[in-house]
PDB file of C-alpha atoms in Angstrom:
ATOM      1  CA  ALA A 708     -22.413  54.559 -12.832  1.00  0.00           C
ATOM      2  CA  VAL A 709     -26.093  53.999 -14.548  1.00  0.00           C
ATOM      3  CA  SER A 710     -24.699  53.639 -17.414  1.00  0.00           C
ATOM      4  CA  SER A 711     -21.577  51.166 -16.591  1.00  0.00           C
ATOM      5  CA  ASN A 712     -24.283  49.202 -14.447  1.00  0.00           C
ATOM      6  CA  GLU A 713     -26.106  48.369 -18.052  1.00  0.00           C
ATOM      7  CA  GLU A 714     -23.185  47.922 -19.859  1.00  0.00           C
ATOM      8  CA  GLU A 715     -22.183  45.607 -17.340  1.00  0.00           C
ATOM      9  CA  ILE A 716     -25.668  43.563 -17.687  1.00  0.00           C
ATOM     10  CA  GLN A 717     -25.360  43.763 -21.354  1.00  0.00           C
ATOM     11  CA  ARG A 718     -21.855  42.012 -21.381  1.00  0.00           C
ATOM     12  CA  LEU A 719     -23.080  39.365 -18.703  1.00  0.00           C
ATOM     13  CA  MET A 720     -26.213  38.936 -20.525  1.00  0.00           C
ATOM     14  CA  LYS A 721     -24.068  38.627 -23.752  1.00  0.00           C
ATOM     15  CA  LEU A 722     -21.906  36.395 -22.196  1.00  0.00           C
ATOM     16  CA  LYS A 723     -25.038  34.241 -20.697  1.00  0.00           C
ATOM     17  CA  ASP A 724     -25.779  33.601 -24.478  1.00  0.00           C
ATOM     18  CA  GLN A 725     -22.444  32.500 -25.681  1.00  0.00           C
ATOM     19  CA  LYS A 726     -22.004  30.024 -22.701  1.00  0.00           C
ATOM     20  CA  LYS A 727     -25.723  28.256 -24.060  1.00  0.00           C
ATOM     21  CA  ALA A 728     -24.795  28.357 -27.201  1.00  0.00           C
ATOM     22  CA  GLU A 729     -21.417  26.093 -26.137  1.00  0.00           C
ATOM     23  CA  ILE A 730     -23.205  24.350 -23.784  1.00  0.00           C
ATOM     24  CA  GLU A 731     -26.011  23.320 -26.483  1.00  0.00           C
ATOM     25  CA  GLY A 732     -23.243  22.650 -29.134  1.00  0.00           C
ATOM     26  CA  LEU A 733     -21.856  20.476 -27.012  1.00  0.00           C
ATOM     27  CA  ALA A 734     -24.914  18.524 -25.581  1.00  0.00           C
ATOM     28  CA  ASN A 735     -26.067  18.477 -29.196  1.00  0.00           C
ATOM     29  CA  ARG A 736     -23.110  16.946 -30.246  1.00  0.00           C
ATOM     30  CA  LEU A 737     -22.931  14.222 -27.271  1.00  0.00           C
ATOM     31  CA  SER A 738     -26.413  13.483 -28.410  1.00  0.00           C
ATOM     32  CA  ALA A 739     -25.381  12.256 -31.604  1.00  0.00           C
ATOM     33  CA  LYS A 740     -23.256   9.896 -30.461  1.00  0.00           C
ATOM     34  CA  ARG A 741     -24.757   8.634 -27.989  1.00  0.00           C
ATOM     35  CA  GLN A 742     -27.384   7.713 -30.620  1.00  0.00           C
ATOM     36  CA  SER A 743     -24.449   6.500 -33.110  1.00  0.00           C
ATOM     37  CA  VAL A 744     -23.782   3.437 -30.872  1.00  0.00           C
ATOM     38  CA  VAL A 745     -26.531   2.863 -29.856  1.00  0.00           C
ATOM     39  CA  ALA A 746     -27.137  -0.973 -32.066  1.00  0.00           C
ATOM     40  CA  GLU A 747     -23.374  -1.645 -31.507  1.00  0.00           C
ATOM     41  CA  ILE A 748     -24.586  -1.696 -27.492  1.00  0.00           C
ATOM     42  CA  GLU A 749     -27.747  -3.632 -27.532  1.00  0.00           C
ATOM     43  CA  SER A 750     -25.672  -6.198 -29.908  1.00  0.00           C
ATOM     44  CA  ARG A 751     -23.250  -6.791 -27.788  1.00  0.00           C
ATOM     45  CA  VAL A 752     -25.210  -7.051 -24.767  1.00  0.00           C
ATOM     46  CA  LEU A 753     -27.120  -9.456 -26.247  1.00  0.00           C
ATOM     47  CA  GLN A 754     -24.847 -11.135 -27.542  1.00  0.00           C
ATOM     48  CA  GLN A 755     -23.202 -11.548 -23.831  1.00  0.00           C
ATOM     49  CA  LEU A 756     -26.098 -12.073 -22.305  1.00  0.00           C
ATOM     50  CA  LEU A 757     -26.697 -15.359 -24.646  1.00  0.00           C
ATOM     51  CA  GLN A 758     -23.091 -16.565 -23.364  1.00  0.00           C
ATOM     52  CA  LEU A 759     -24.570 -15.936 -19.983  1.00  0.00           C
ATOM     53  CA  GLY A 760     -27.122 -18.665 -20.714  1.00  0.00           C
ATOM     54  CA  MET A 761     -30.154 -15.195 -22.066  1.00  0.00           C
ATOM     55  CA  PRO A 762     -30.699 -16.296 -25.211  1.00  0.00           C
ATOM     56  CA  ASN A 763     -34.724 -14.845 -25.298  1.00  0.00           C
ATOM     57  CA  SER A 764     -33.907 -11.849 -23.333  1.00  0.00           C
ATOM     58  CA  LYS A 765     -34.069  -8.638 -25.083  1.00  0.00           C
ATOM     59  CA  PHE A 766     -32.503  -5.488 -24.061  1.00  0.00           C
ATOM     60  CA  LYS A 767     -32.672  -2.118 -25.985  1.00  0.00           C
ATOM     61  CA  VAL A 768     -31.047   1.624 -25.576  1.00  0.00           C
ATOM     62  CA  GLU A 769     -33.853   4.528 -25.288  1.00  0.00           C
ATOM     63  CA  ILE A 770     -32.654   8.089 -25.267  1.00  0.00           C
ATOM     64  CA  SER A 771     -35.050  10.952 -24.555  1.00  0.00           C
ATOM     65  CA  PRO A 772     -34.654  13.721 -24.942  1.00  0.00           C
ATOM     66  CA  LEU A 773     -34.822  16.502 -22.269  1.00  0.00           C
ATOM     67  CA  SER A 774     -35.842  20.583 -23.027  1.00  0.00           C
ATOM     68  CA  SER A 775     -32.858  21.982 -21.732  1.00  0.00           C
ATOM     69  CA  PRO A 776     -29.055  20.578 -21.134  1.00  0.00           C
ATOM     70  CA  GLY A 777     -28.792  19.329 -17.776  1.00  0.00           C
ATOM     71  CA  ASN A 778     -25.277  17.866 -16.210  1.00  0.00           C
ATOM     72  CA  SER A 779     -25.346  14.574 -18.421  1.00  0.00           C
ATOM     73  CA  GLY A 780     -26.643  16.273 -21.810  1.00  0.00           C
ATOM     74  CA  ILE A 781     -29.476  16.821 -23.474  1.00  0.00           C
ATOM     75  CA  ASP A 782     -31.205  13.196 -23.145  1.00  0.00           C
ATOM     76  CA  VAL A 783     -32.430  10.853 -20.531  1.00  0.00           C
ATOM     77  CA  VAL A 784     -30.412   7.812 -21.378  1.00  0.00           C
ATOM     78  CA  SER A 785     -32.726   4.213 -19.976  1.00  0.00           C
ATOM     79  CA  PHE A 786     -31.775   0.485 -19.865  1.00  0.00           C
ATOM     80  CA  LEU A 787     -35.148  -1.422 -21.561  1.00  0.00           C
ATOM     81  CA  PHE A 788     -35.016  -5.536 -20.570  1.00  0.00           C
ATOM     82  CA  THR A 789     -37.165  -8.589 -20.979  1.00  0.00           C
ATOM     83  CA  ALA A 790     -35.519 -12.029 -19.965  1.00  0.00           C
ATOM     84  CA  ASN A 791     -38.745 -13.584 -21.610  1.00  0.00           C
ATOM     85  CA  LYS A 792     -38.622 -14.747 -25.531  1.00  0.00           C
ATOM     86  CA  ASN A 793     -42.465 -12.590 -24.822  1.00  0.00           C
ATOM     87  CA  GLY A 794     -41.977 -10.113 -22.970  1.00  0.00           C
ATOM     88  CA  VAL A 795     -42.661  -6.440 -22.853  1.00  0.00           C
ATOM     89  CA  LEU A 796     -39.636  -4.485 -22.616  1.00  0.00           C
ATOM     90  CA  CYS A 797     -39.394  -1.938 -19.358  1.00  0.00           C
ATOM     91  CA  GLU A 798     -36.975  -0.041 -17.308  1.00  0.00           C
ATOM     92  CA  ILE A 799     -34.439  -2.788 -15.954  1.00  0.00           C
ATOM     93  CA  SER A 800     -34.717  -1.600 -12.092  1.00  0.00           C
ATOM     94  CA  LYS A 801     -38.331  -3.371 -12.244  1.00  0.00           C
ATOM     95  CA  VAL A 802     -38.305  -5.964 -14.138  1.00  0.00           C
ATOM     96  CA  ALA A 803     -34.549  -8.289 -13.821  1.00  0.00           C
ATOM     97  CA  SER A 804     -34.188 -10.407 -11.266  1.00  0.00           C
ATOM     98  CA  GLY A 805     -31.206 -10.131  -8.829  1.00  0.00           C
ATOM     99  CA  GLY A 806     -28.927 -13.313 -11.334  1.00  0.00           C
ATOM    100  CA  GLU A 807     -30.765 -11.157 -14.613  1.00  0.00           C
ATOM    101  CA  MET A 808     -29.732  -8.024 -12.727  1.00  0.00           C
ATOM    102  CA  SER A 809     -26.189  -9.282 -12.587  1.00  0.00           C
ATOM    103  CA  ARG A 810     -25.700 -10.763 -16.048  1.00  0.00           C
ATOM    104  CA  VAL A 811     -26.784  -7.457 -17.196  1.00  0.00           C
ATOM    105  CA  MET A 812     -24.413  -5.375 -14.910  1.00  0.00           C
ATOM    106  CA  LEU A 813     -21.556  -7.357 -16.006  1.00  0.00           C
ATOM    107  CA  ALA A 814     -23.129  -7.186 -19.863  1.00  0.00           C
ATOM    108  CA  ILE A 815     -22.586  -3.965 -19.719  1.00  0.00           C
ATOM    109  CA  LYS A 816     -19.317  -2.663 -17.449  1.00  0.00           C
ATOM    110  CA  ALA A 817     -17.378  -5.744 -20.003  1.00  0.00           C
ATOM    111  CA  LEU A 818     -18.012  -3.339 -23.103  1.00  0.00           C
ATOM    112  CA  ILE A 819     -17.767  -0.016 -21.178  1.00  0.00           C
ATOM    113  CA  ALA A 820     -14.313  -2.091 -19.949  1.00  0.00           C
ATOM    114  CA  LYS A 821     -13.321  -3.026 -23.781  1.00  0.00           C
ATOM    115  CA  SER A 822     -14.072   0.961 -25.175  1.00  0.00           C
ATOM    116  CA  LYS A 823     -11.978   2.943 -22.047  1.00  0.00           C
ATOM    117  CA  ALA A 824      -8.566   2.180 -21.231  1.00  0.00           C
ATOM    118  CA  LEU A 825      -9.009   1.894 -17.723  1.00  0.00           C
ATOM    119  CA  PRO A 826      -6.413   0.853 -15.261  1.00  0.00           C
ATOM    120  CA  THR A 827      -8.272  -0.961 -12.825  1.00  0.00           C
ATOM    121  CA  ILE A 828     -12.049  -2.449 -12.485  1.00  0.00           C
ATOM    122  CA  ILE A 829     -13.987  -2.931  -9.226  1.00  0.00           C
ATOM    123  CA  PHE A 830     -17.044  -5.481  -9.404  1.00  0.00           C
ATOM    124  CA  ASP A 831     -18.539  -6.055  -5.806  1.00  0.00           C
ATOM    125  CA  GLU A 832     -20.120  -8.999  -6.281  1.00  0.00           C
ATOM    126  CA  ILE A 833     -21.609  -8.644  -9.730  1.00  0.00           C
ATOM    127  CA  ASP A 834     -21.929 -12.380  -9.590  1.00  0.00           C
ATOM    128  CA  ALA A 835     -25.140 -11.696  -6.486  1.00  0.00           C
ATOM    129  CA  GLY A 836     -28.433 -14.240  -7.504  1.00  0.00           C
ATOM    130  CA  VAL A 837     -26.503 -16.374  -9.561  1.00  0.00           C
ATOM    131  CA  SER A 838     -24.449 -20.047  -9.581  1.00  0.00           C
ATOM    132  CA  GLY A 839     -23.377 -22.985 -11.439  1.00  0.00           C
ATOM    133  CA  GLU A 840     -22.757 -23.241 -15.053  1.00  0.00           C
ATOM    134  CA  ILE A 841     -23.671 -19.229 -15.240  1.00  0.00           C
ATOM    135  CA  ALA A 842     -20.851 -18.096 -12.249  1.00  0.00           C
ATOM    136  CA  GLU A 843     -18.853 -20.044 -14.341  1.00  0.00           C
ATOM    137  CA  ARG A 844     -19.905 -18.268 -17.377  1.00  0.00           C
ATOM    138  CA  MET A 845     -19.572 -14.921 -15.314  1.00  0.00           C
ATOM    139  CA  GLY A 846     -15.974 -15.992 -14.255  1.00  0.00           C
ATOM    140  CA  ILE A 847     -14.664 -16.500 -18.012  1.00  0.00           C
ATOM    141  CA  ILE A 848     -15.617 -12.854 -18.946  1.00  0.00           C
ATOM    142  CA  LEU A 849     -14.190 -11.611 -15.395  1.00  0.00           C
ATOM    143  CA  LYS A 850     -11.396 -13.486 -16.952  1.00  0.00           C
ATOM    144  CA  GLU A 851     -11.196 -12.197 -20.256  1.00  0.00           C
ATOM    145  CA  ILE A 852     -11.676  -8.148 -18.791  1.00  0.00           C
ATOM    146  CA  SER A 853      -8.438  -9.064 -16.929  1.00  0.00           C
ATOM    147  CA  ALA A 854      -6.205  -9.286 -19.931  1.00  0.00           C
ATOM    148  CA  ASP A 855      -6.944  -5.722 -20.962  1.00  0.00           C
ATOM    149  CA  MET A 856      -6.955  -4.185 -17.207  1.00  0.00           C
ATOM    150  CA  GLN A 857      -6.774  -5.254 -13.653  1.00  0.00           C
ATOM    151  CA  VAL A 858      -9.535  -6.560 -12.545  1.00  0.00           C
ATOM    152  CA  ILE A 859     -10.479  -6.144  -8.174  1.00  0.00           C
ATOM    153  CA  ASN A 860     -13.689  -8.850  -7.737  1.00  0.00           C
ATOM    154  CA  ILE A 861     -15.285  -9.752  -4.176  1.00  0.00           C
ATOM    155  CA  THR A 862     -17.009 -12.940  -4.380  1.00  0.00           C
ATOM    156  CA  HIS A 863     -18.743 -16.021  -2.718  1.00  0.00           C
ATOM    157  CA  LEU A 864     -18.966 -18.129  -5.619  1.00  0.00           C
ATOM    158  CA  PRO A 865     -15.875 -21.011  -6.432  1.00  0.00           C
ATOM    159  CA  GLN A 866     -16.742 -20.672  -9.914  1.00  0.00           C
ATOM    160  CA  ILE A 867     -15.482 -16.914  -9.956  1.00  0.00           C
ATOM    161  CA  ALA A 868     -12.706 -17.218  -7.696  1.00  0.00           C
ATOM    162  CA  ALA A 869     -11.531 -20.407  -8.806  1.00  0.00           C
ATOM    163  CA  LYS A 870     -10.552 -17.792 -12.138  1.00  0.00           C
ATOM    164  CA  GLY A 871      -8.523 -15.371 -10.221  1.00  0.00           C
ATOM    165  CA  ASP A 872      -4.468 -15.137 -10.576  1.00  0.00           C
ATOM    166  CA  HIS A 873      -4.033 -13.342  -6.666  1.00  0.00           C
ATOM    167  CA  HIS A 874      -6.779 -14.064  -3.920  1.00  0.00           C
ATOM    168  CA  PHE A 875      -7.199 -12.221  -0.693  1.00  0.00           C
ATOM    169  CA  LEU A 876      -9.640 -13.379   1.871  1.00  0.00           C
ATOM    170  CA  VAL A 877     -11.372 -10.853   3.926  1.00  0.00           C
ATOM    171  CA  TYR A 878     -11.743 -11.636   7.479  1.00  0.00           C
ATOM    172  CA  LYS A 879     -12.843 -10.126  10.911  1.00  0.00           C
ATOM    173  CA  GLN A 880     -10.941 -10.459  13.823  1.00  0.00           C
ATOM    174  CA  ASP A 881     -11.966  -9.813  17.388  1.00  0.00           C
ATOM    175  CA  SER A 882     -10.220  -8.418  20.201  1.00  0.00           C
ATOM    176  CA  GLU A 883     -11.434  -7.696  23.804  1.00  0.00           C
ATOM    177  CA  SER A 884     -12.496  -4.539  23.230  1.00  0.00           C
ATOM    178  CA  GLU A 885     -13.682  -4.075  18.758  1.00  0.00           C
ATOM    179  CA  THR A 886     -13.933  -6.213  15.959  1.00  0.00           C
ATOM    180  CA  THR A 887     -10.837  -5.528  12.876  1.00  0.00           C
ATOM    181  CA  THR A 888     -11.392  -6.404   9.094  1.00  0.00           C
ATOM    182  CA  ARG A 889      -7.956  -7.879   8.118  1.00  0.00           C
ATOM    183  CA  LEU A 890      -6.614  -8.423   4.871  1.00  0.00           C
ATOM    184  CA  LYS A 891      -4.405 -11.763   3.959  1.00  0.00           C
ATOM    185  CA  LEU A 892      -2.807 -12.898   0.349  1.00  0.00           C
ATOM    186  CA  LEU A 893      -3.515 -16.181   0.327  1.00  0.00           C
ATOM    187  CA  THR A 894      -0.663 -18.701  -0.924  1.00  0.00           C
ATOM    188  CA  LYS A 895      -1.601 -21.286  -3.531  1.00  0.00           C
ATOM    189  CA  SER A 896      -2.098 -23.961  -0.713  1.00  0.00           C
ATOM    190  CA  GLU A 897      -4.151 -21.650   1.328  1.00  0.00           C
ATOM    191  CA  ARG A 898      -5.900 -20.054  -1.520  1.00  0.00           C
ATOM    192  CA  ILE A 899      -6.832 -24.219  -2.702  1.00  0.00           C
ATOM    193  CA  GLU A 900      -8.191 -24.250   1.028  1.00  0.00           C
ATOM    194  CA  GLU A 901     -10.442 -21.553   0.987  1.00  0.00           C
ATOM    195  CA  ILE A 902     -11.736 -22.354  -2.658  1.00  0.00           C
ATOM    196  CA  ALA A 903     -12.922 -25.409  -1.179  1.00  0.00           C
ATOM    197  CA  LYS A 904     -14.221 -23.852   1.912  1.00  0.00           C
ATOM    198  CA  MET A 905     -16.641 -21.911  -0.501  1.00  0.00           C
ATOM    199  CA  LEU A 906     -17.540 -25.110  -2.935  1.00  0.00           C
ATOM    200  CA  SER A 907     -18.712 -27.297   0.903  1.00  0.00           C
TER     201      SER A 907
END
C-alpha cells in the first residue's frame, strides 16, 4: 500500500510539472503576442485621441512581468496616460478626468471592435464628461464601428443620439404599487422630438 501511494505521488508530481510547463509556455506565448502589438496599439489609440480633440495626449501600454503566471498570464498590463504636452505618464485611472477617460476608453474599444469579430458592442454612457464638438466626433467614431457590428449605445447627448439608425426611449412608469422601467422603439417623428428635447 505504501509503495502504491508513493507511485501515485510520483505520478501526480510528474503531471503537475507537465502542467506547469504547459502553463508557462502558454503564458510566454501570450506575453510575446502582447509585446508584439504594443507599438501599434499605442499609435492607433493616439490617432483616435487626435480625432477626439486631444492633440497633446500621450498613451503608453506598460507590460510588467509577474514572478509566476496568474489568471491573465505572466504579465501585468497597465495603461499610462497624460493629456498635457509636458505631462508625466501615469496610471490612467489616477490622472484622467471623466471626459478624458471617456475618450480614451472609446479609442481603445474602437480598436478592439476592429480587431475582433464581435456581433454586438454595448456602450453605456461612453460619452460621460464630453459635449459639443467632441461629442460630435465621438458620434462619428461610434457610427464607423457600427459598419462592422451592432452597436447599442446609451447616451444623453443629442450629437451622439442623432447618429443612430434606431432609437429606443427608456422611461419610468408609475402605478399605485410600483415603478416600472419601459423601453419604446421611436418612430421617425418621435425620434426627432426626443433629440429636440435633448438639445433643449
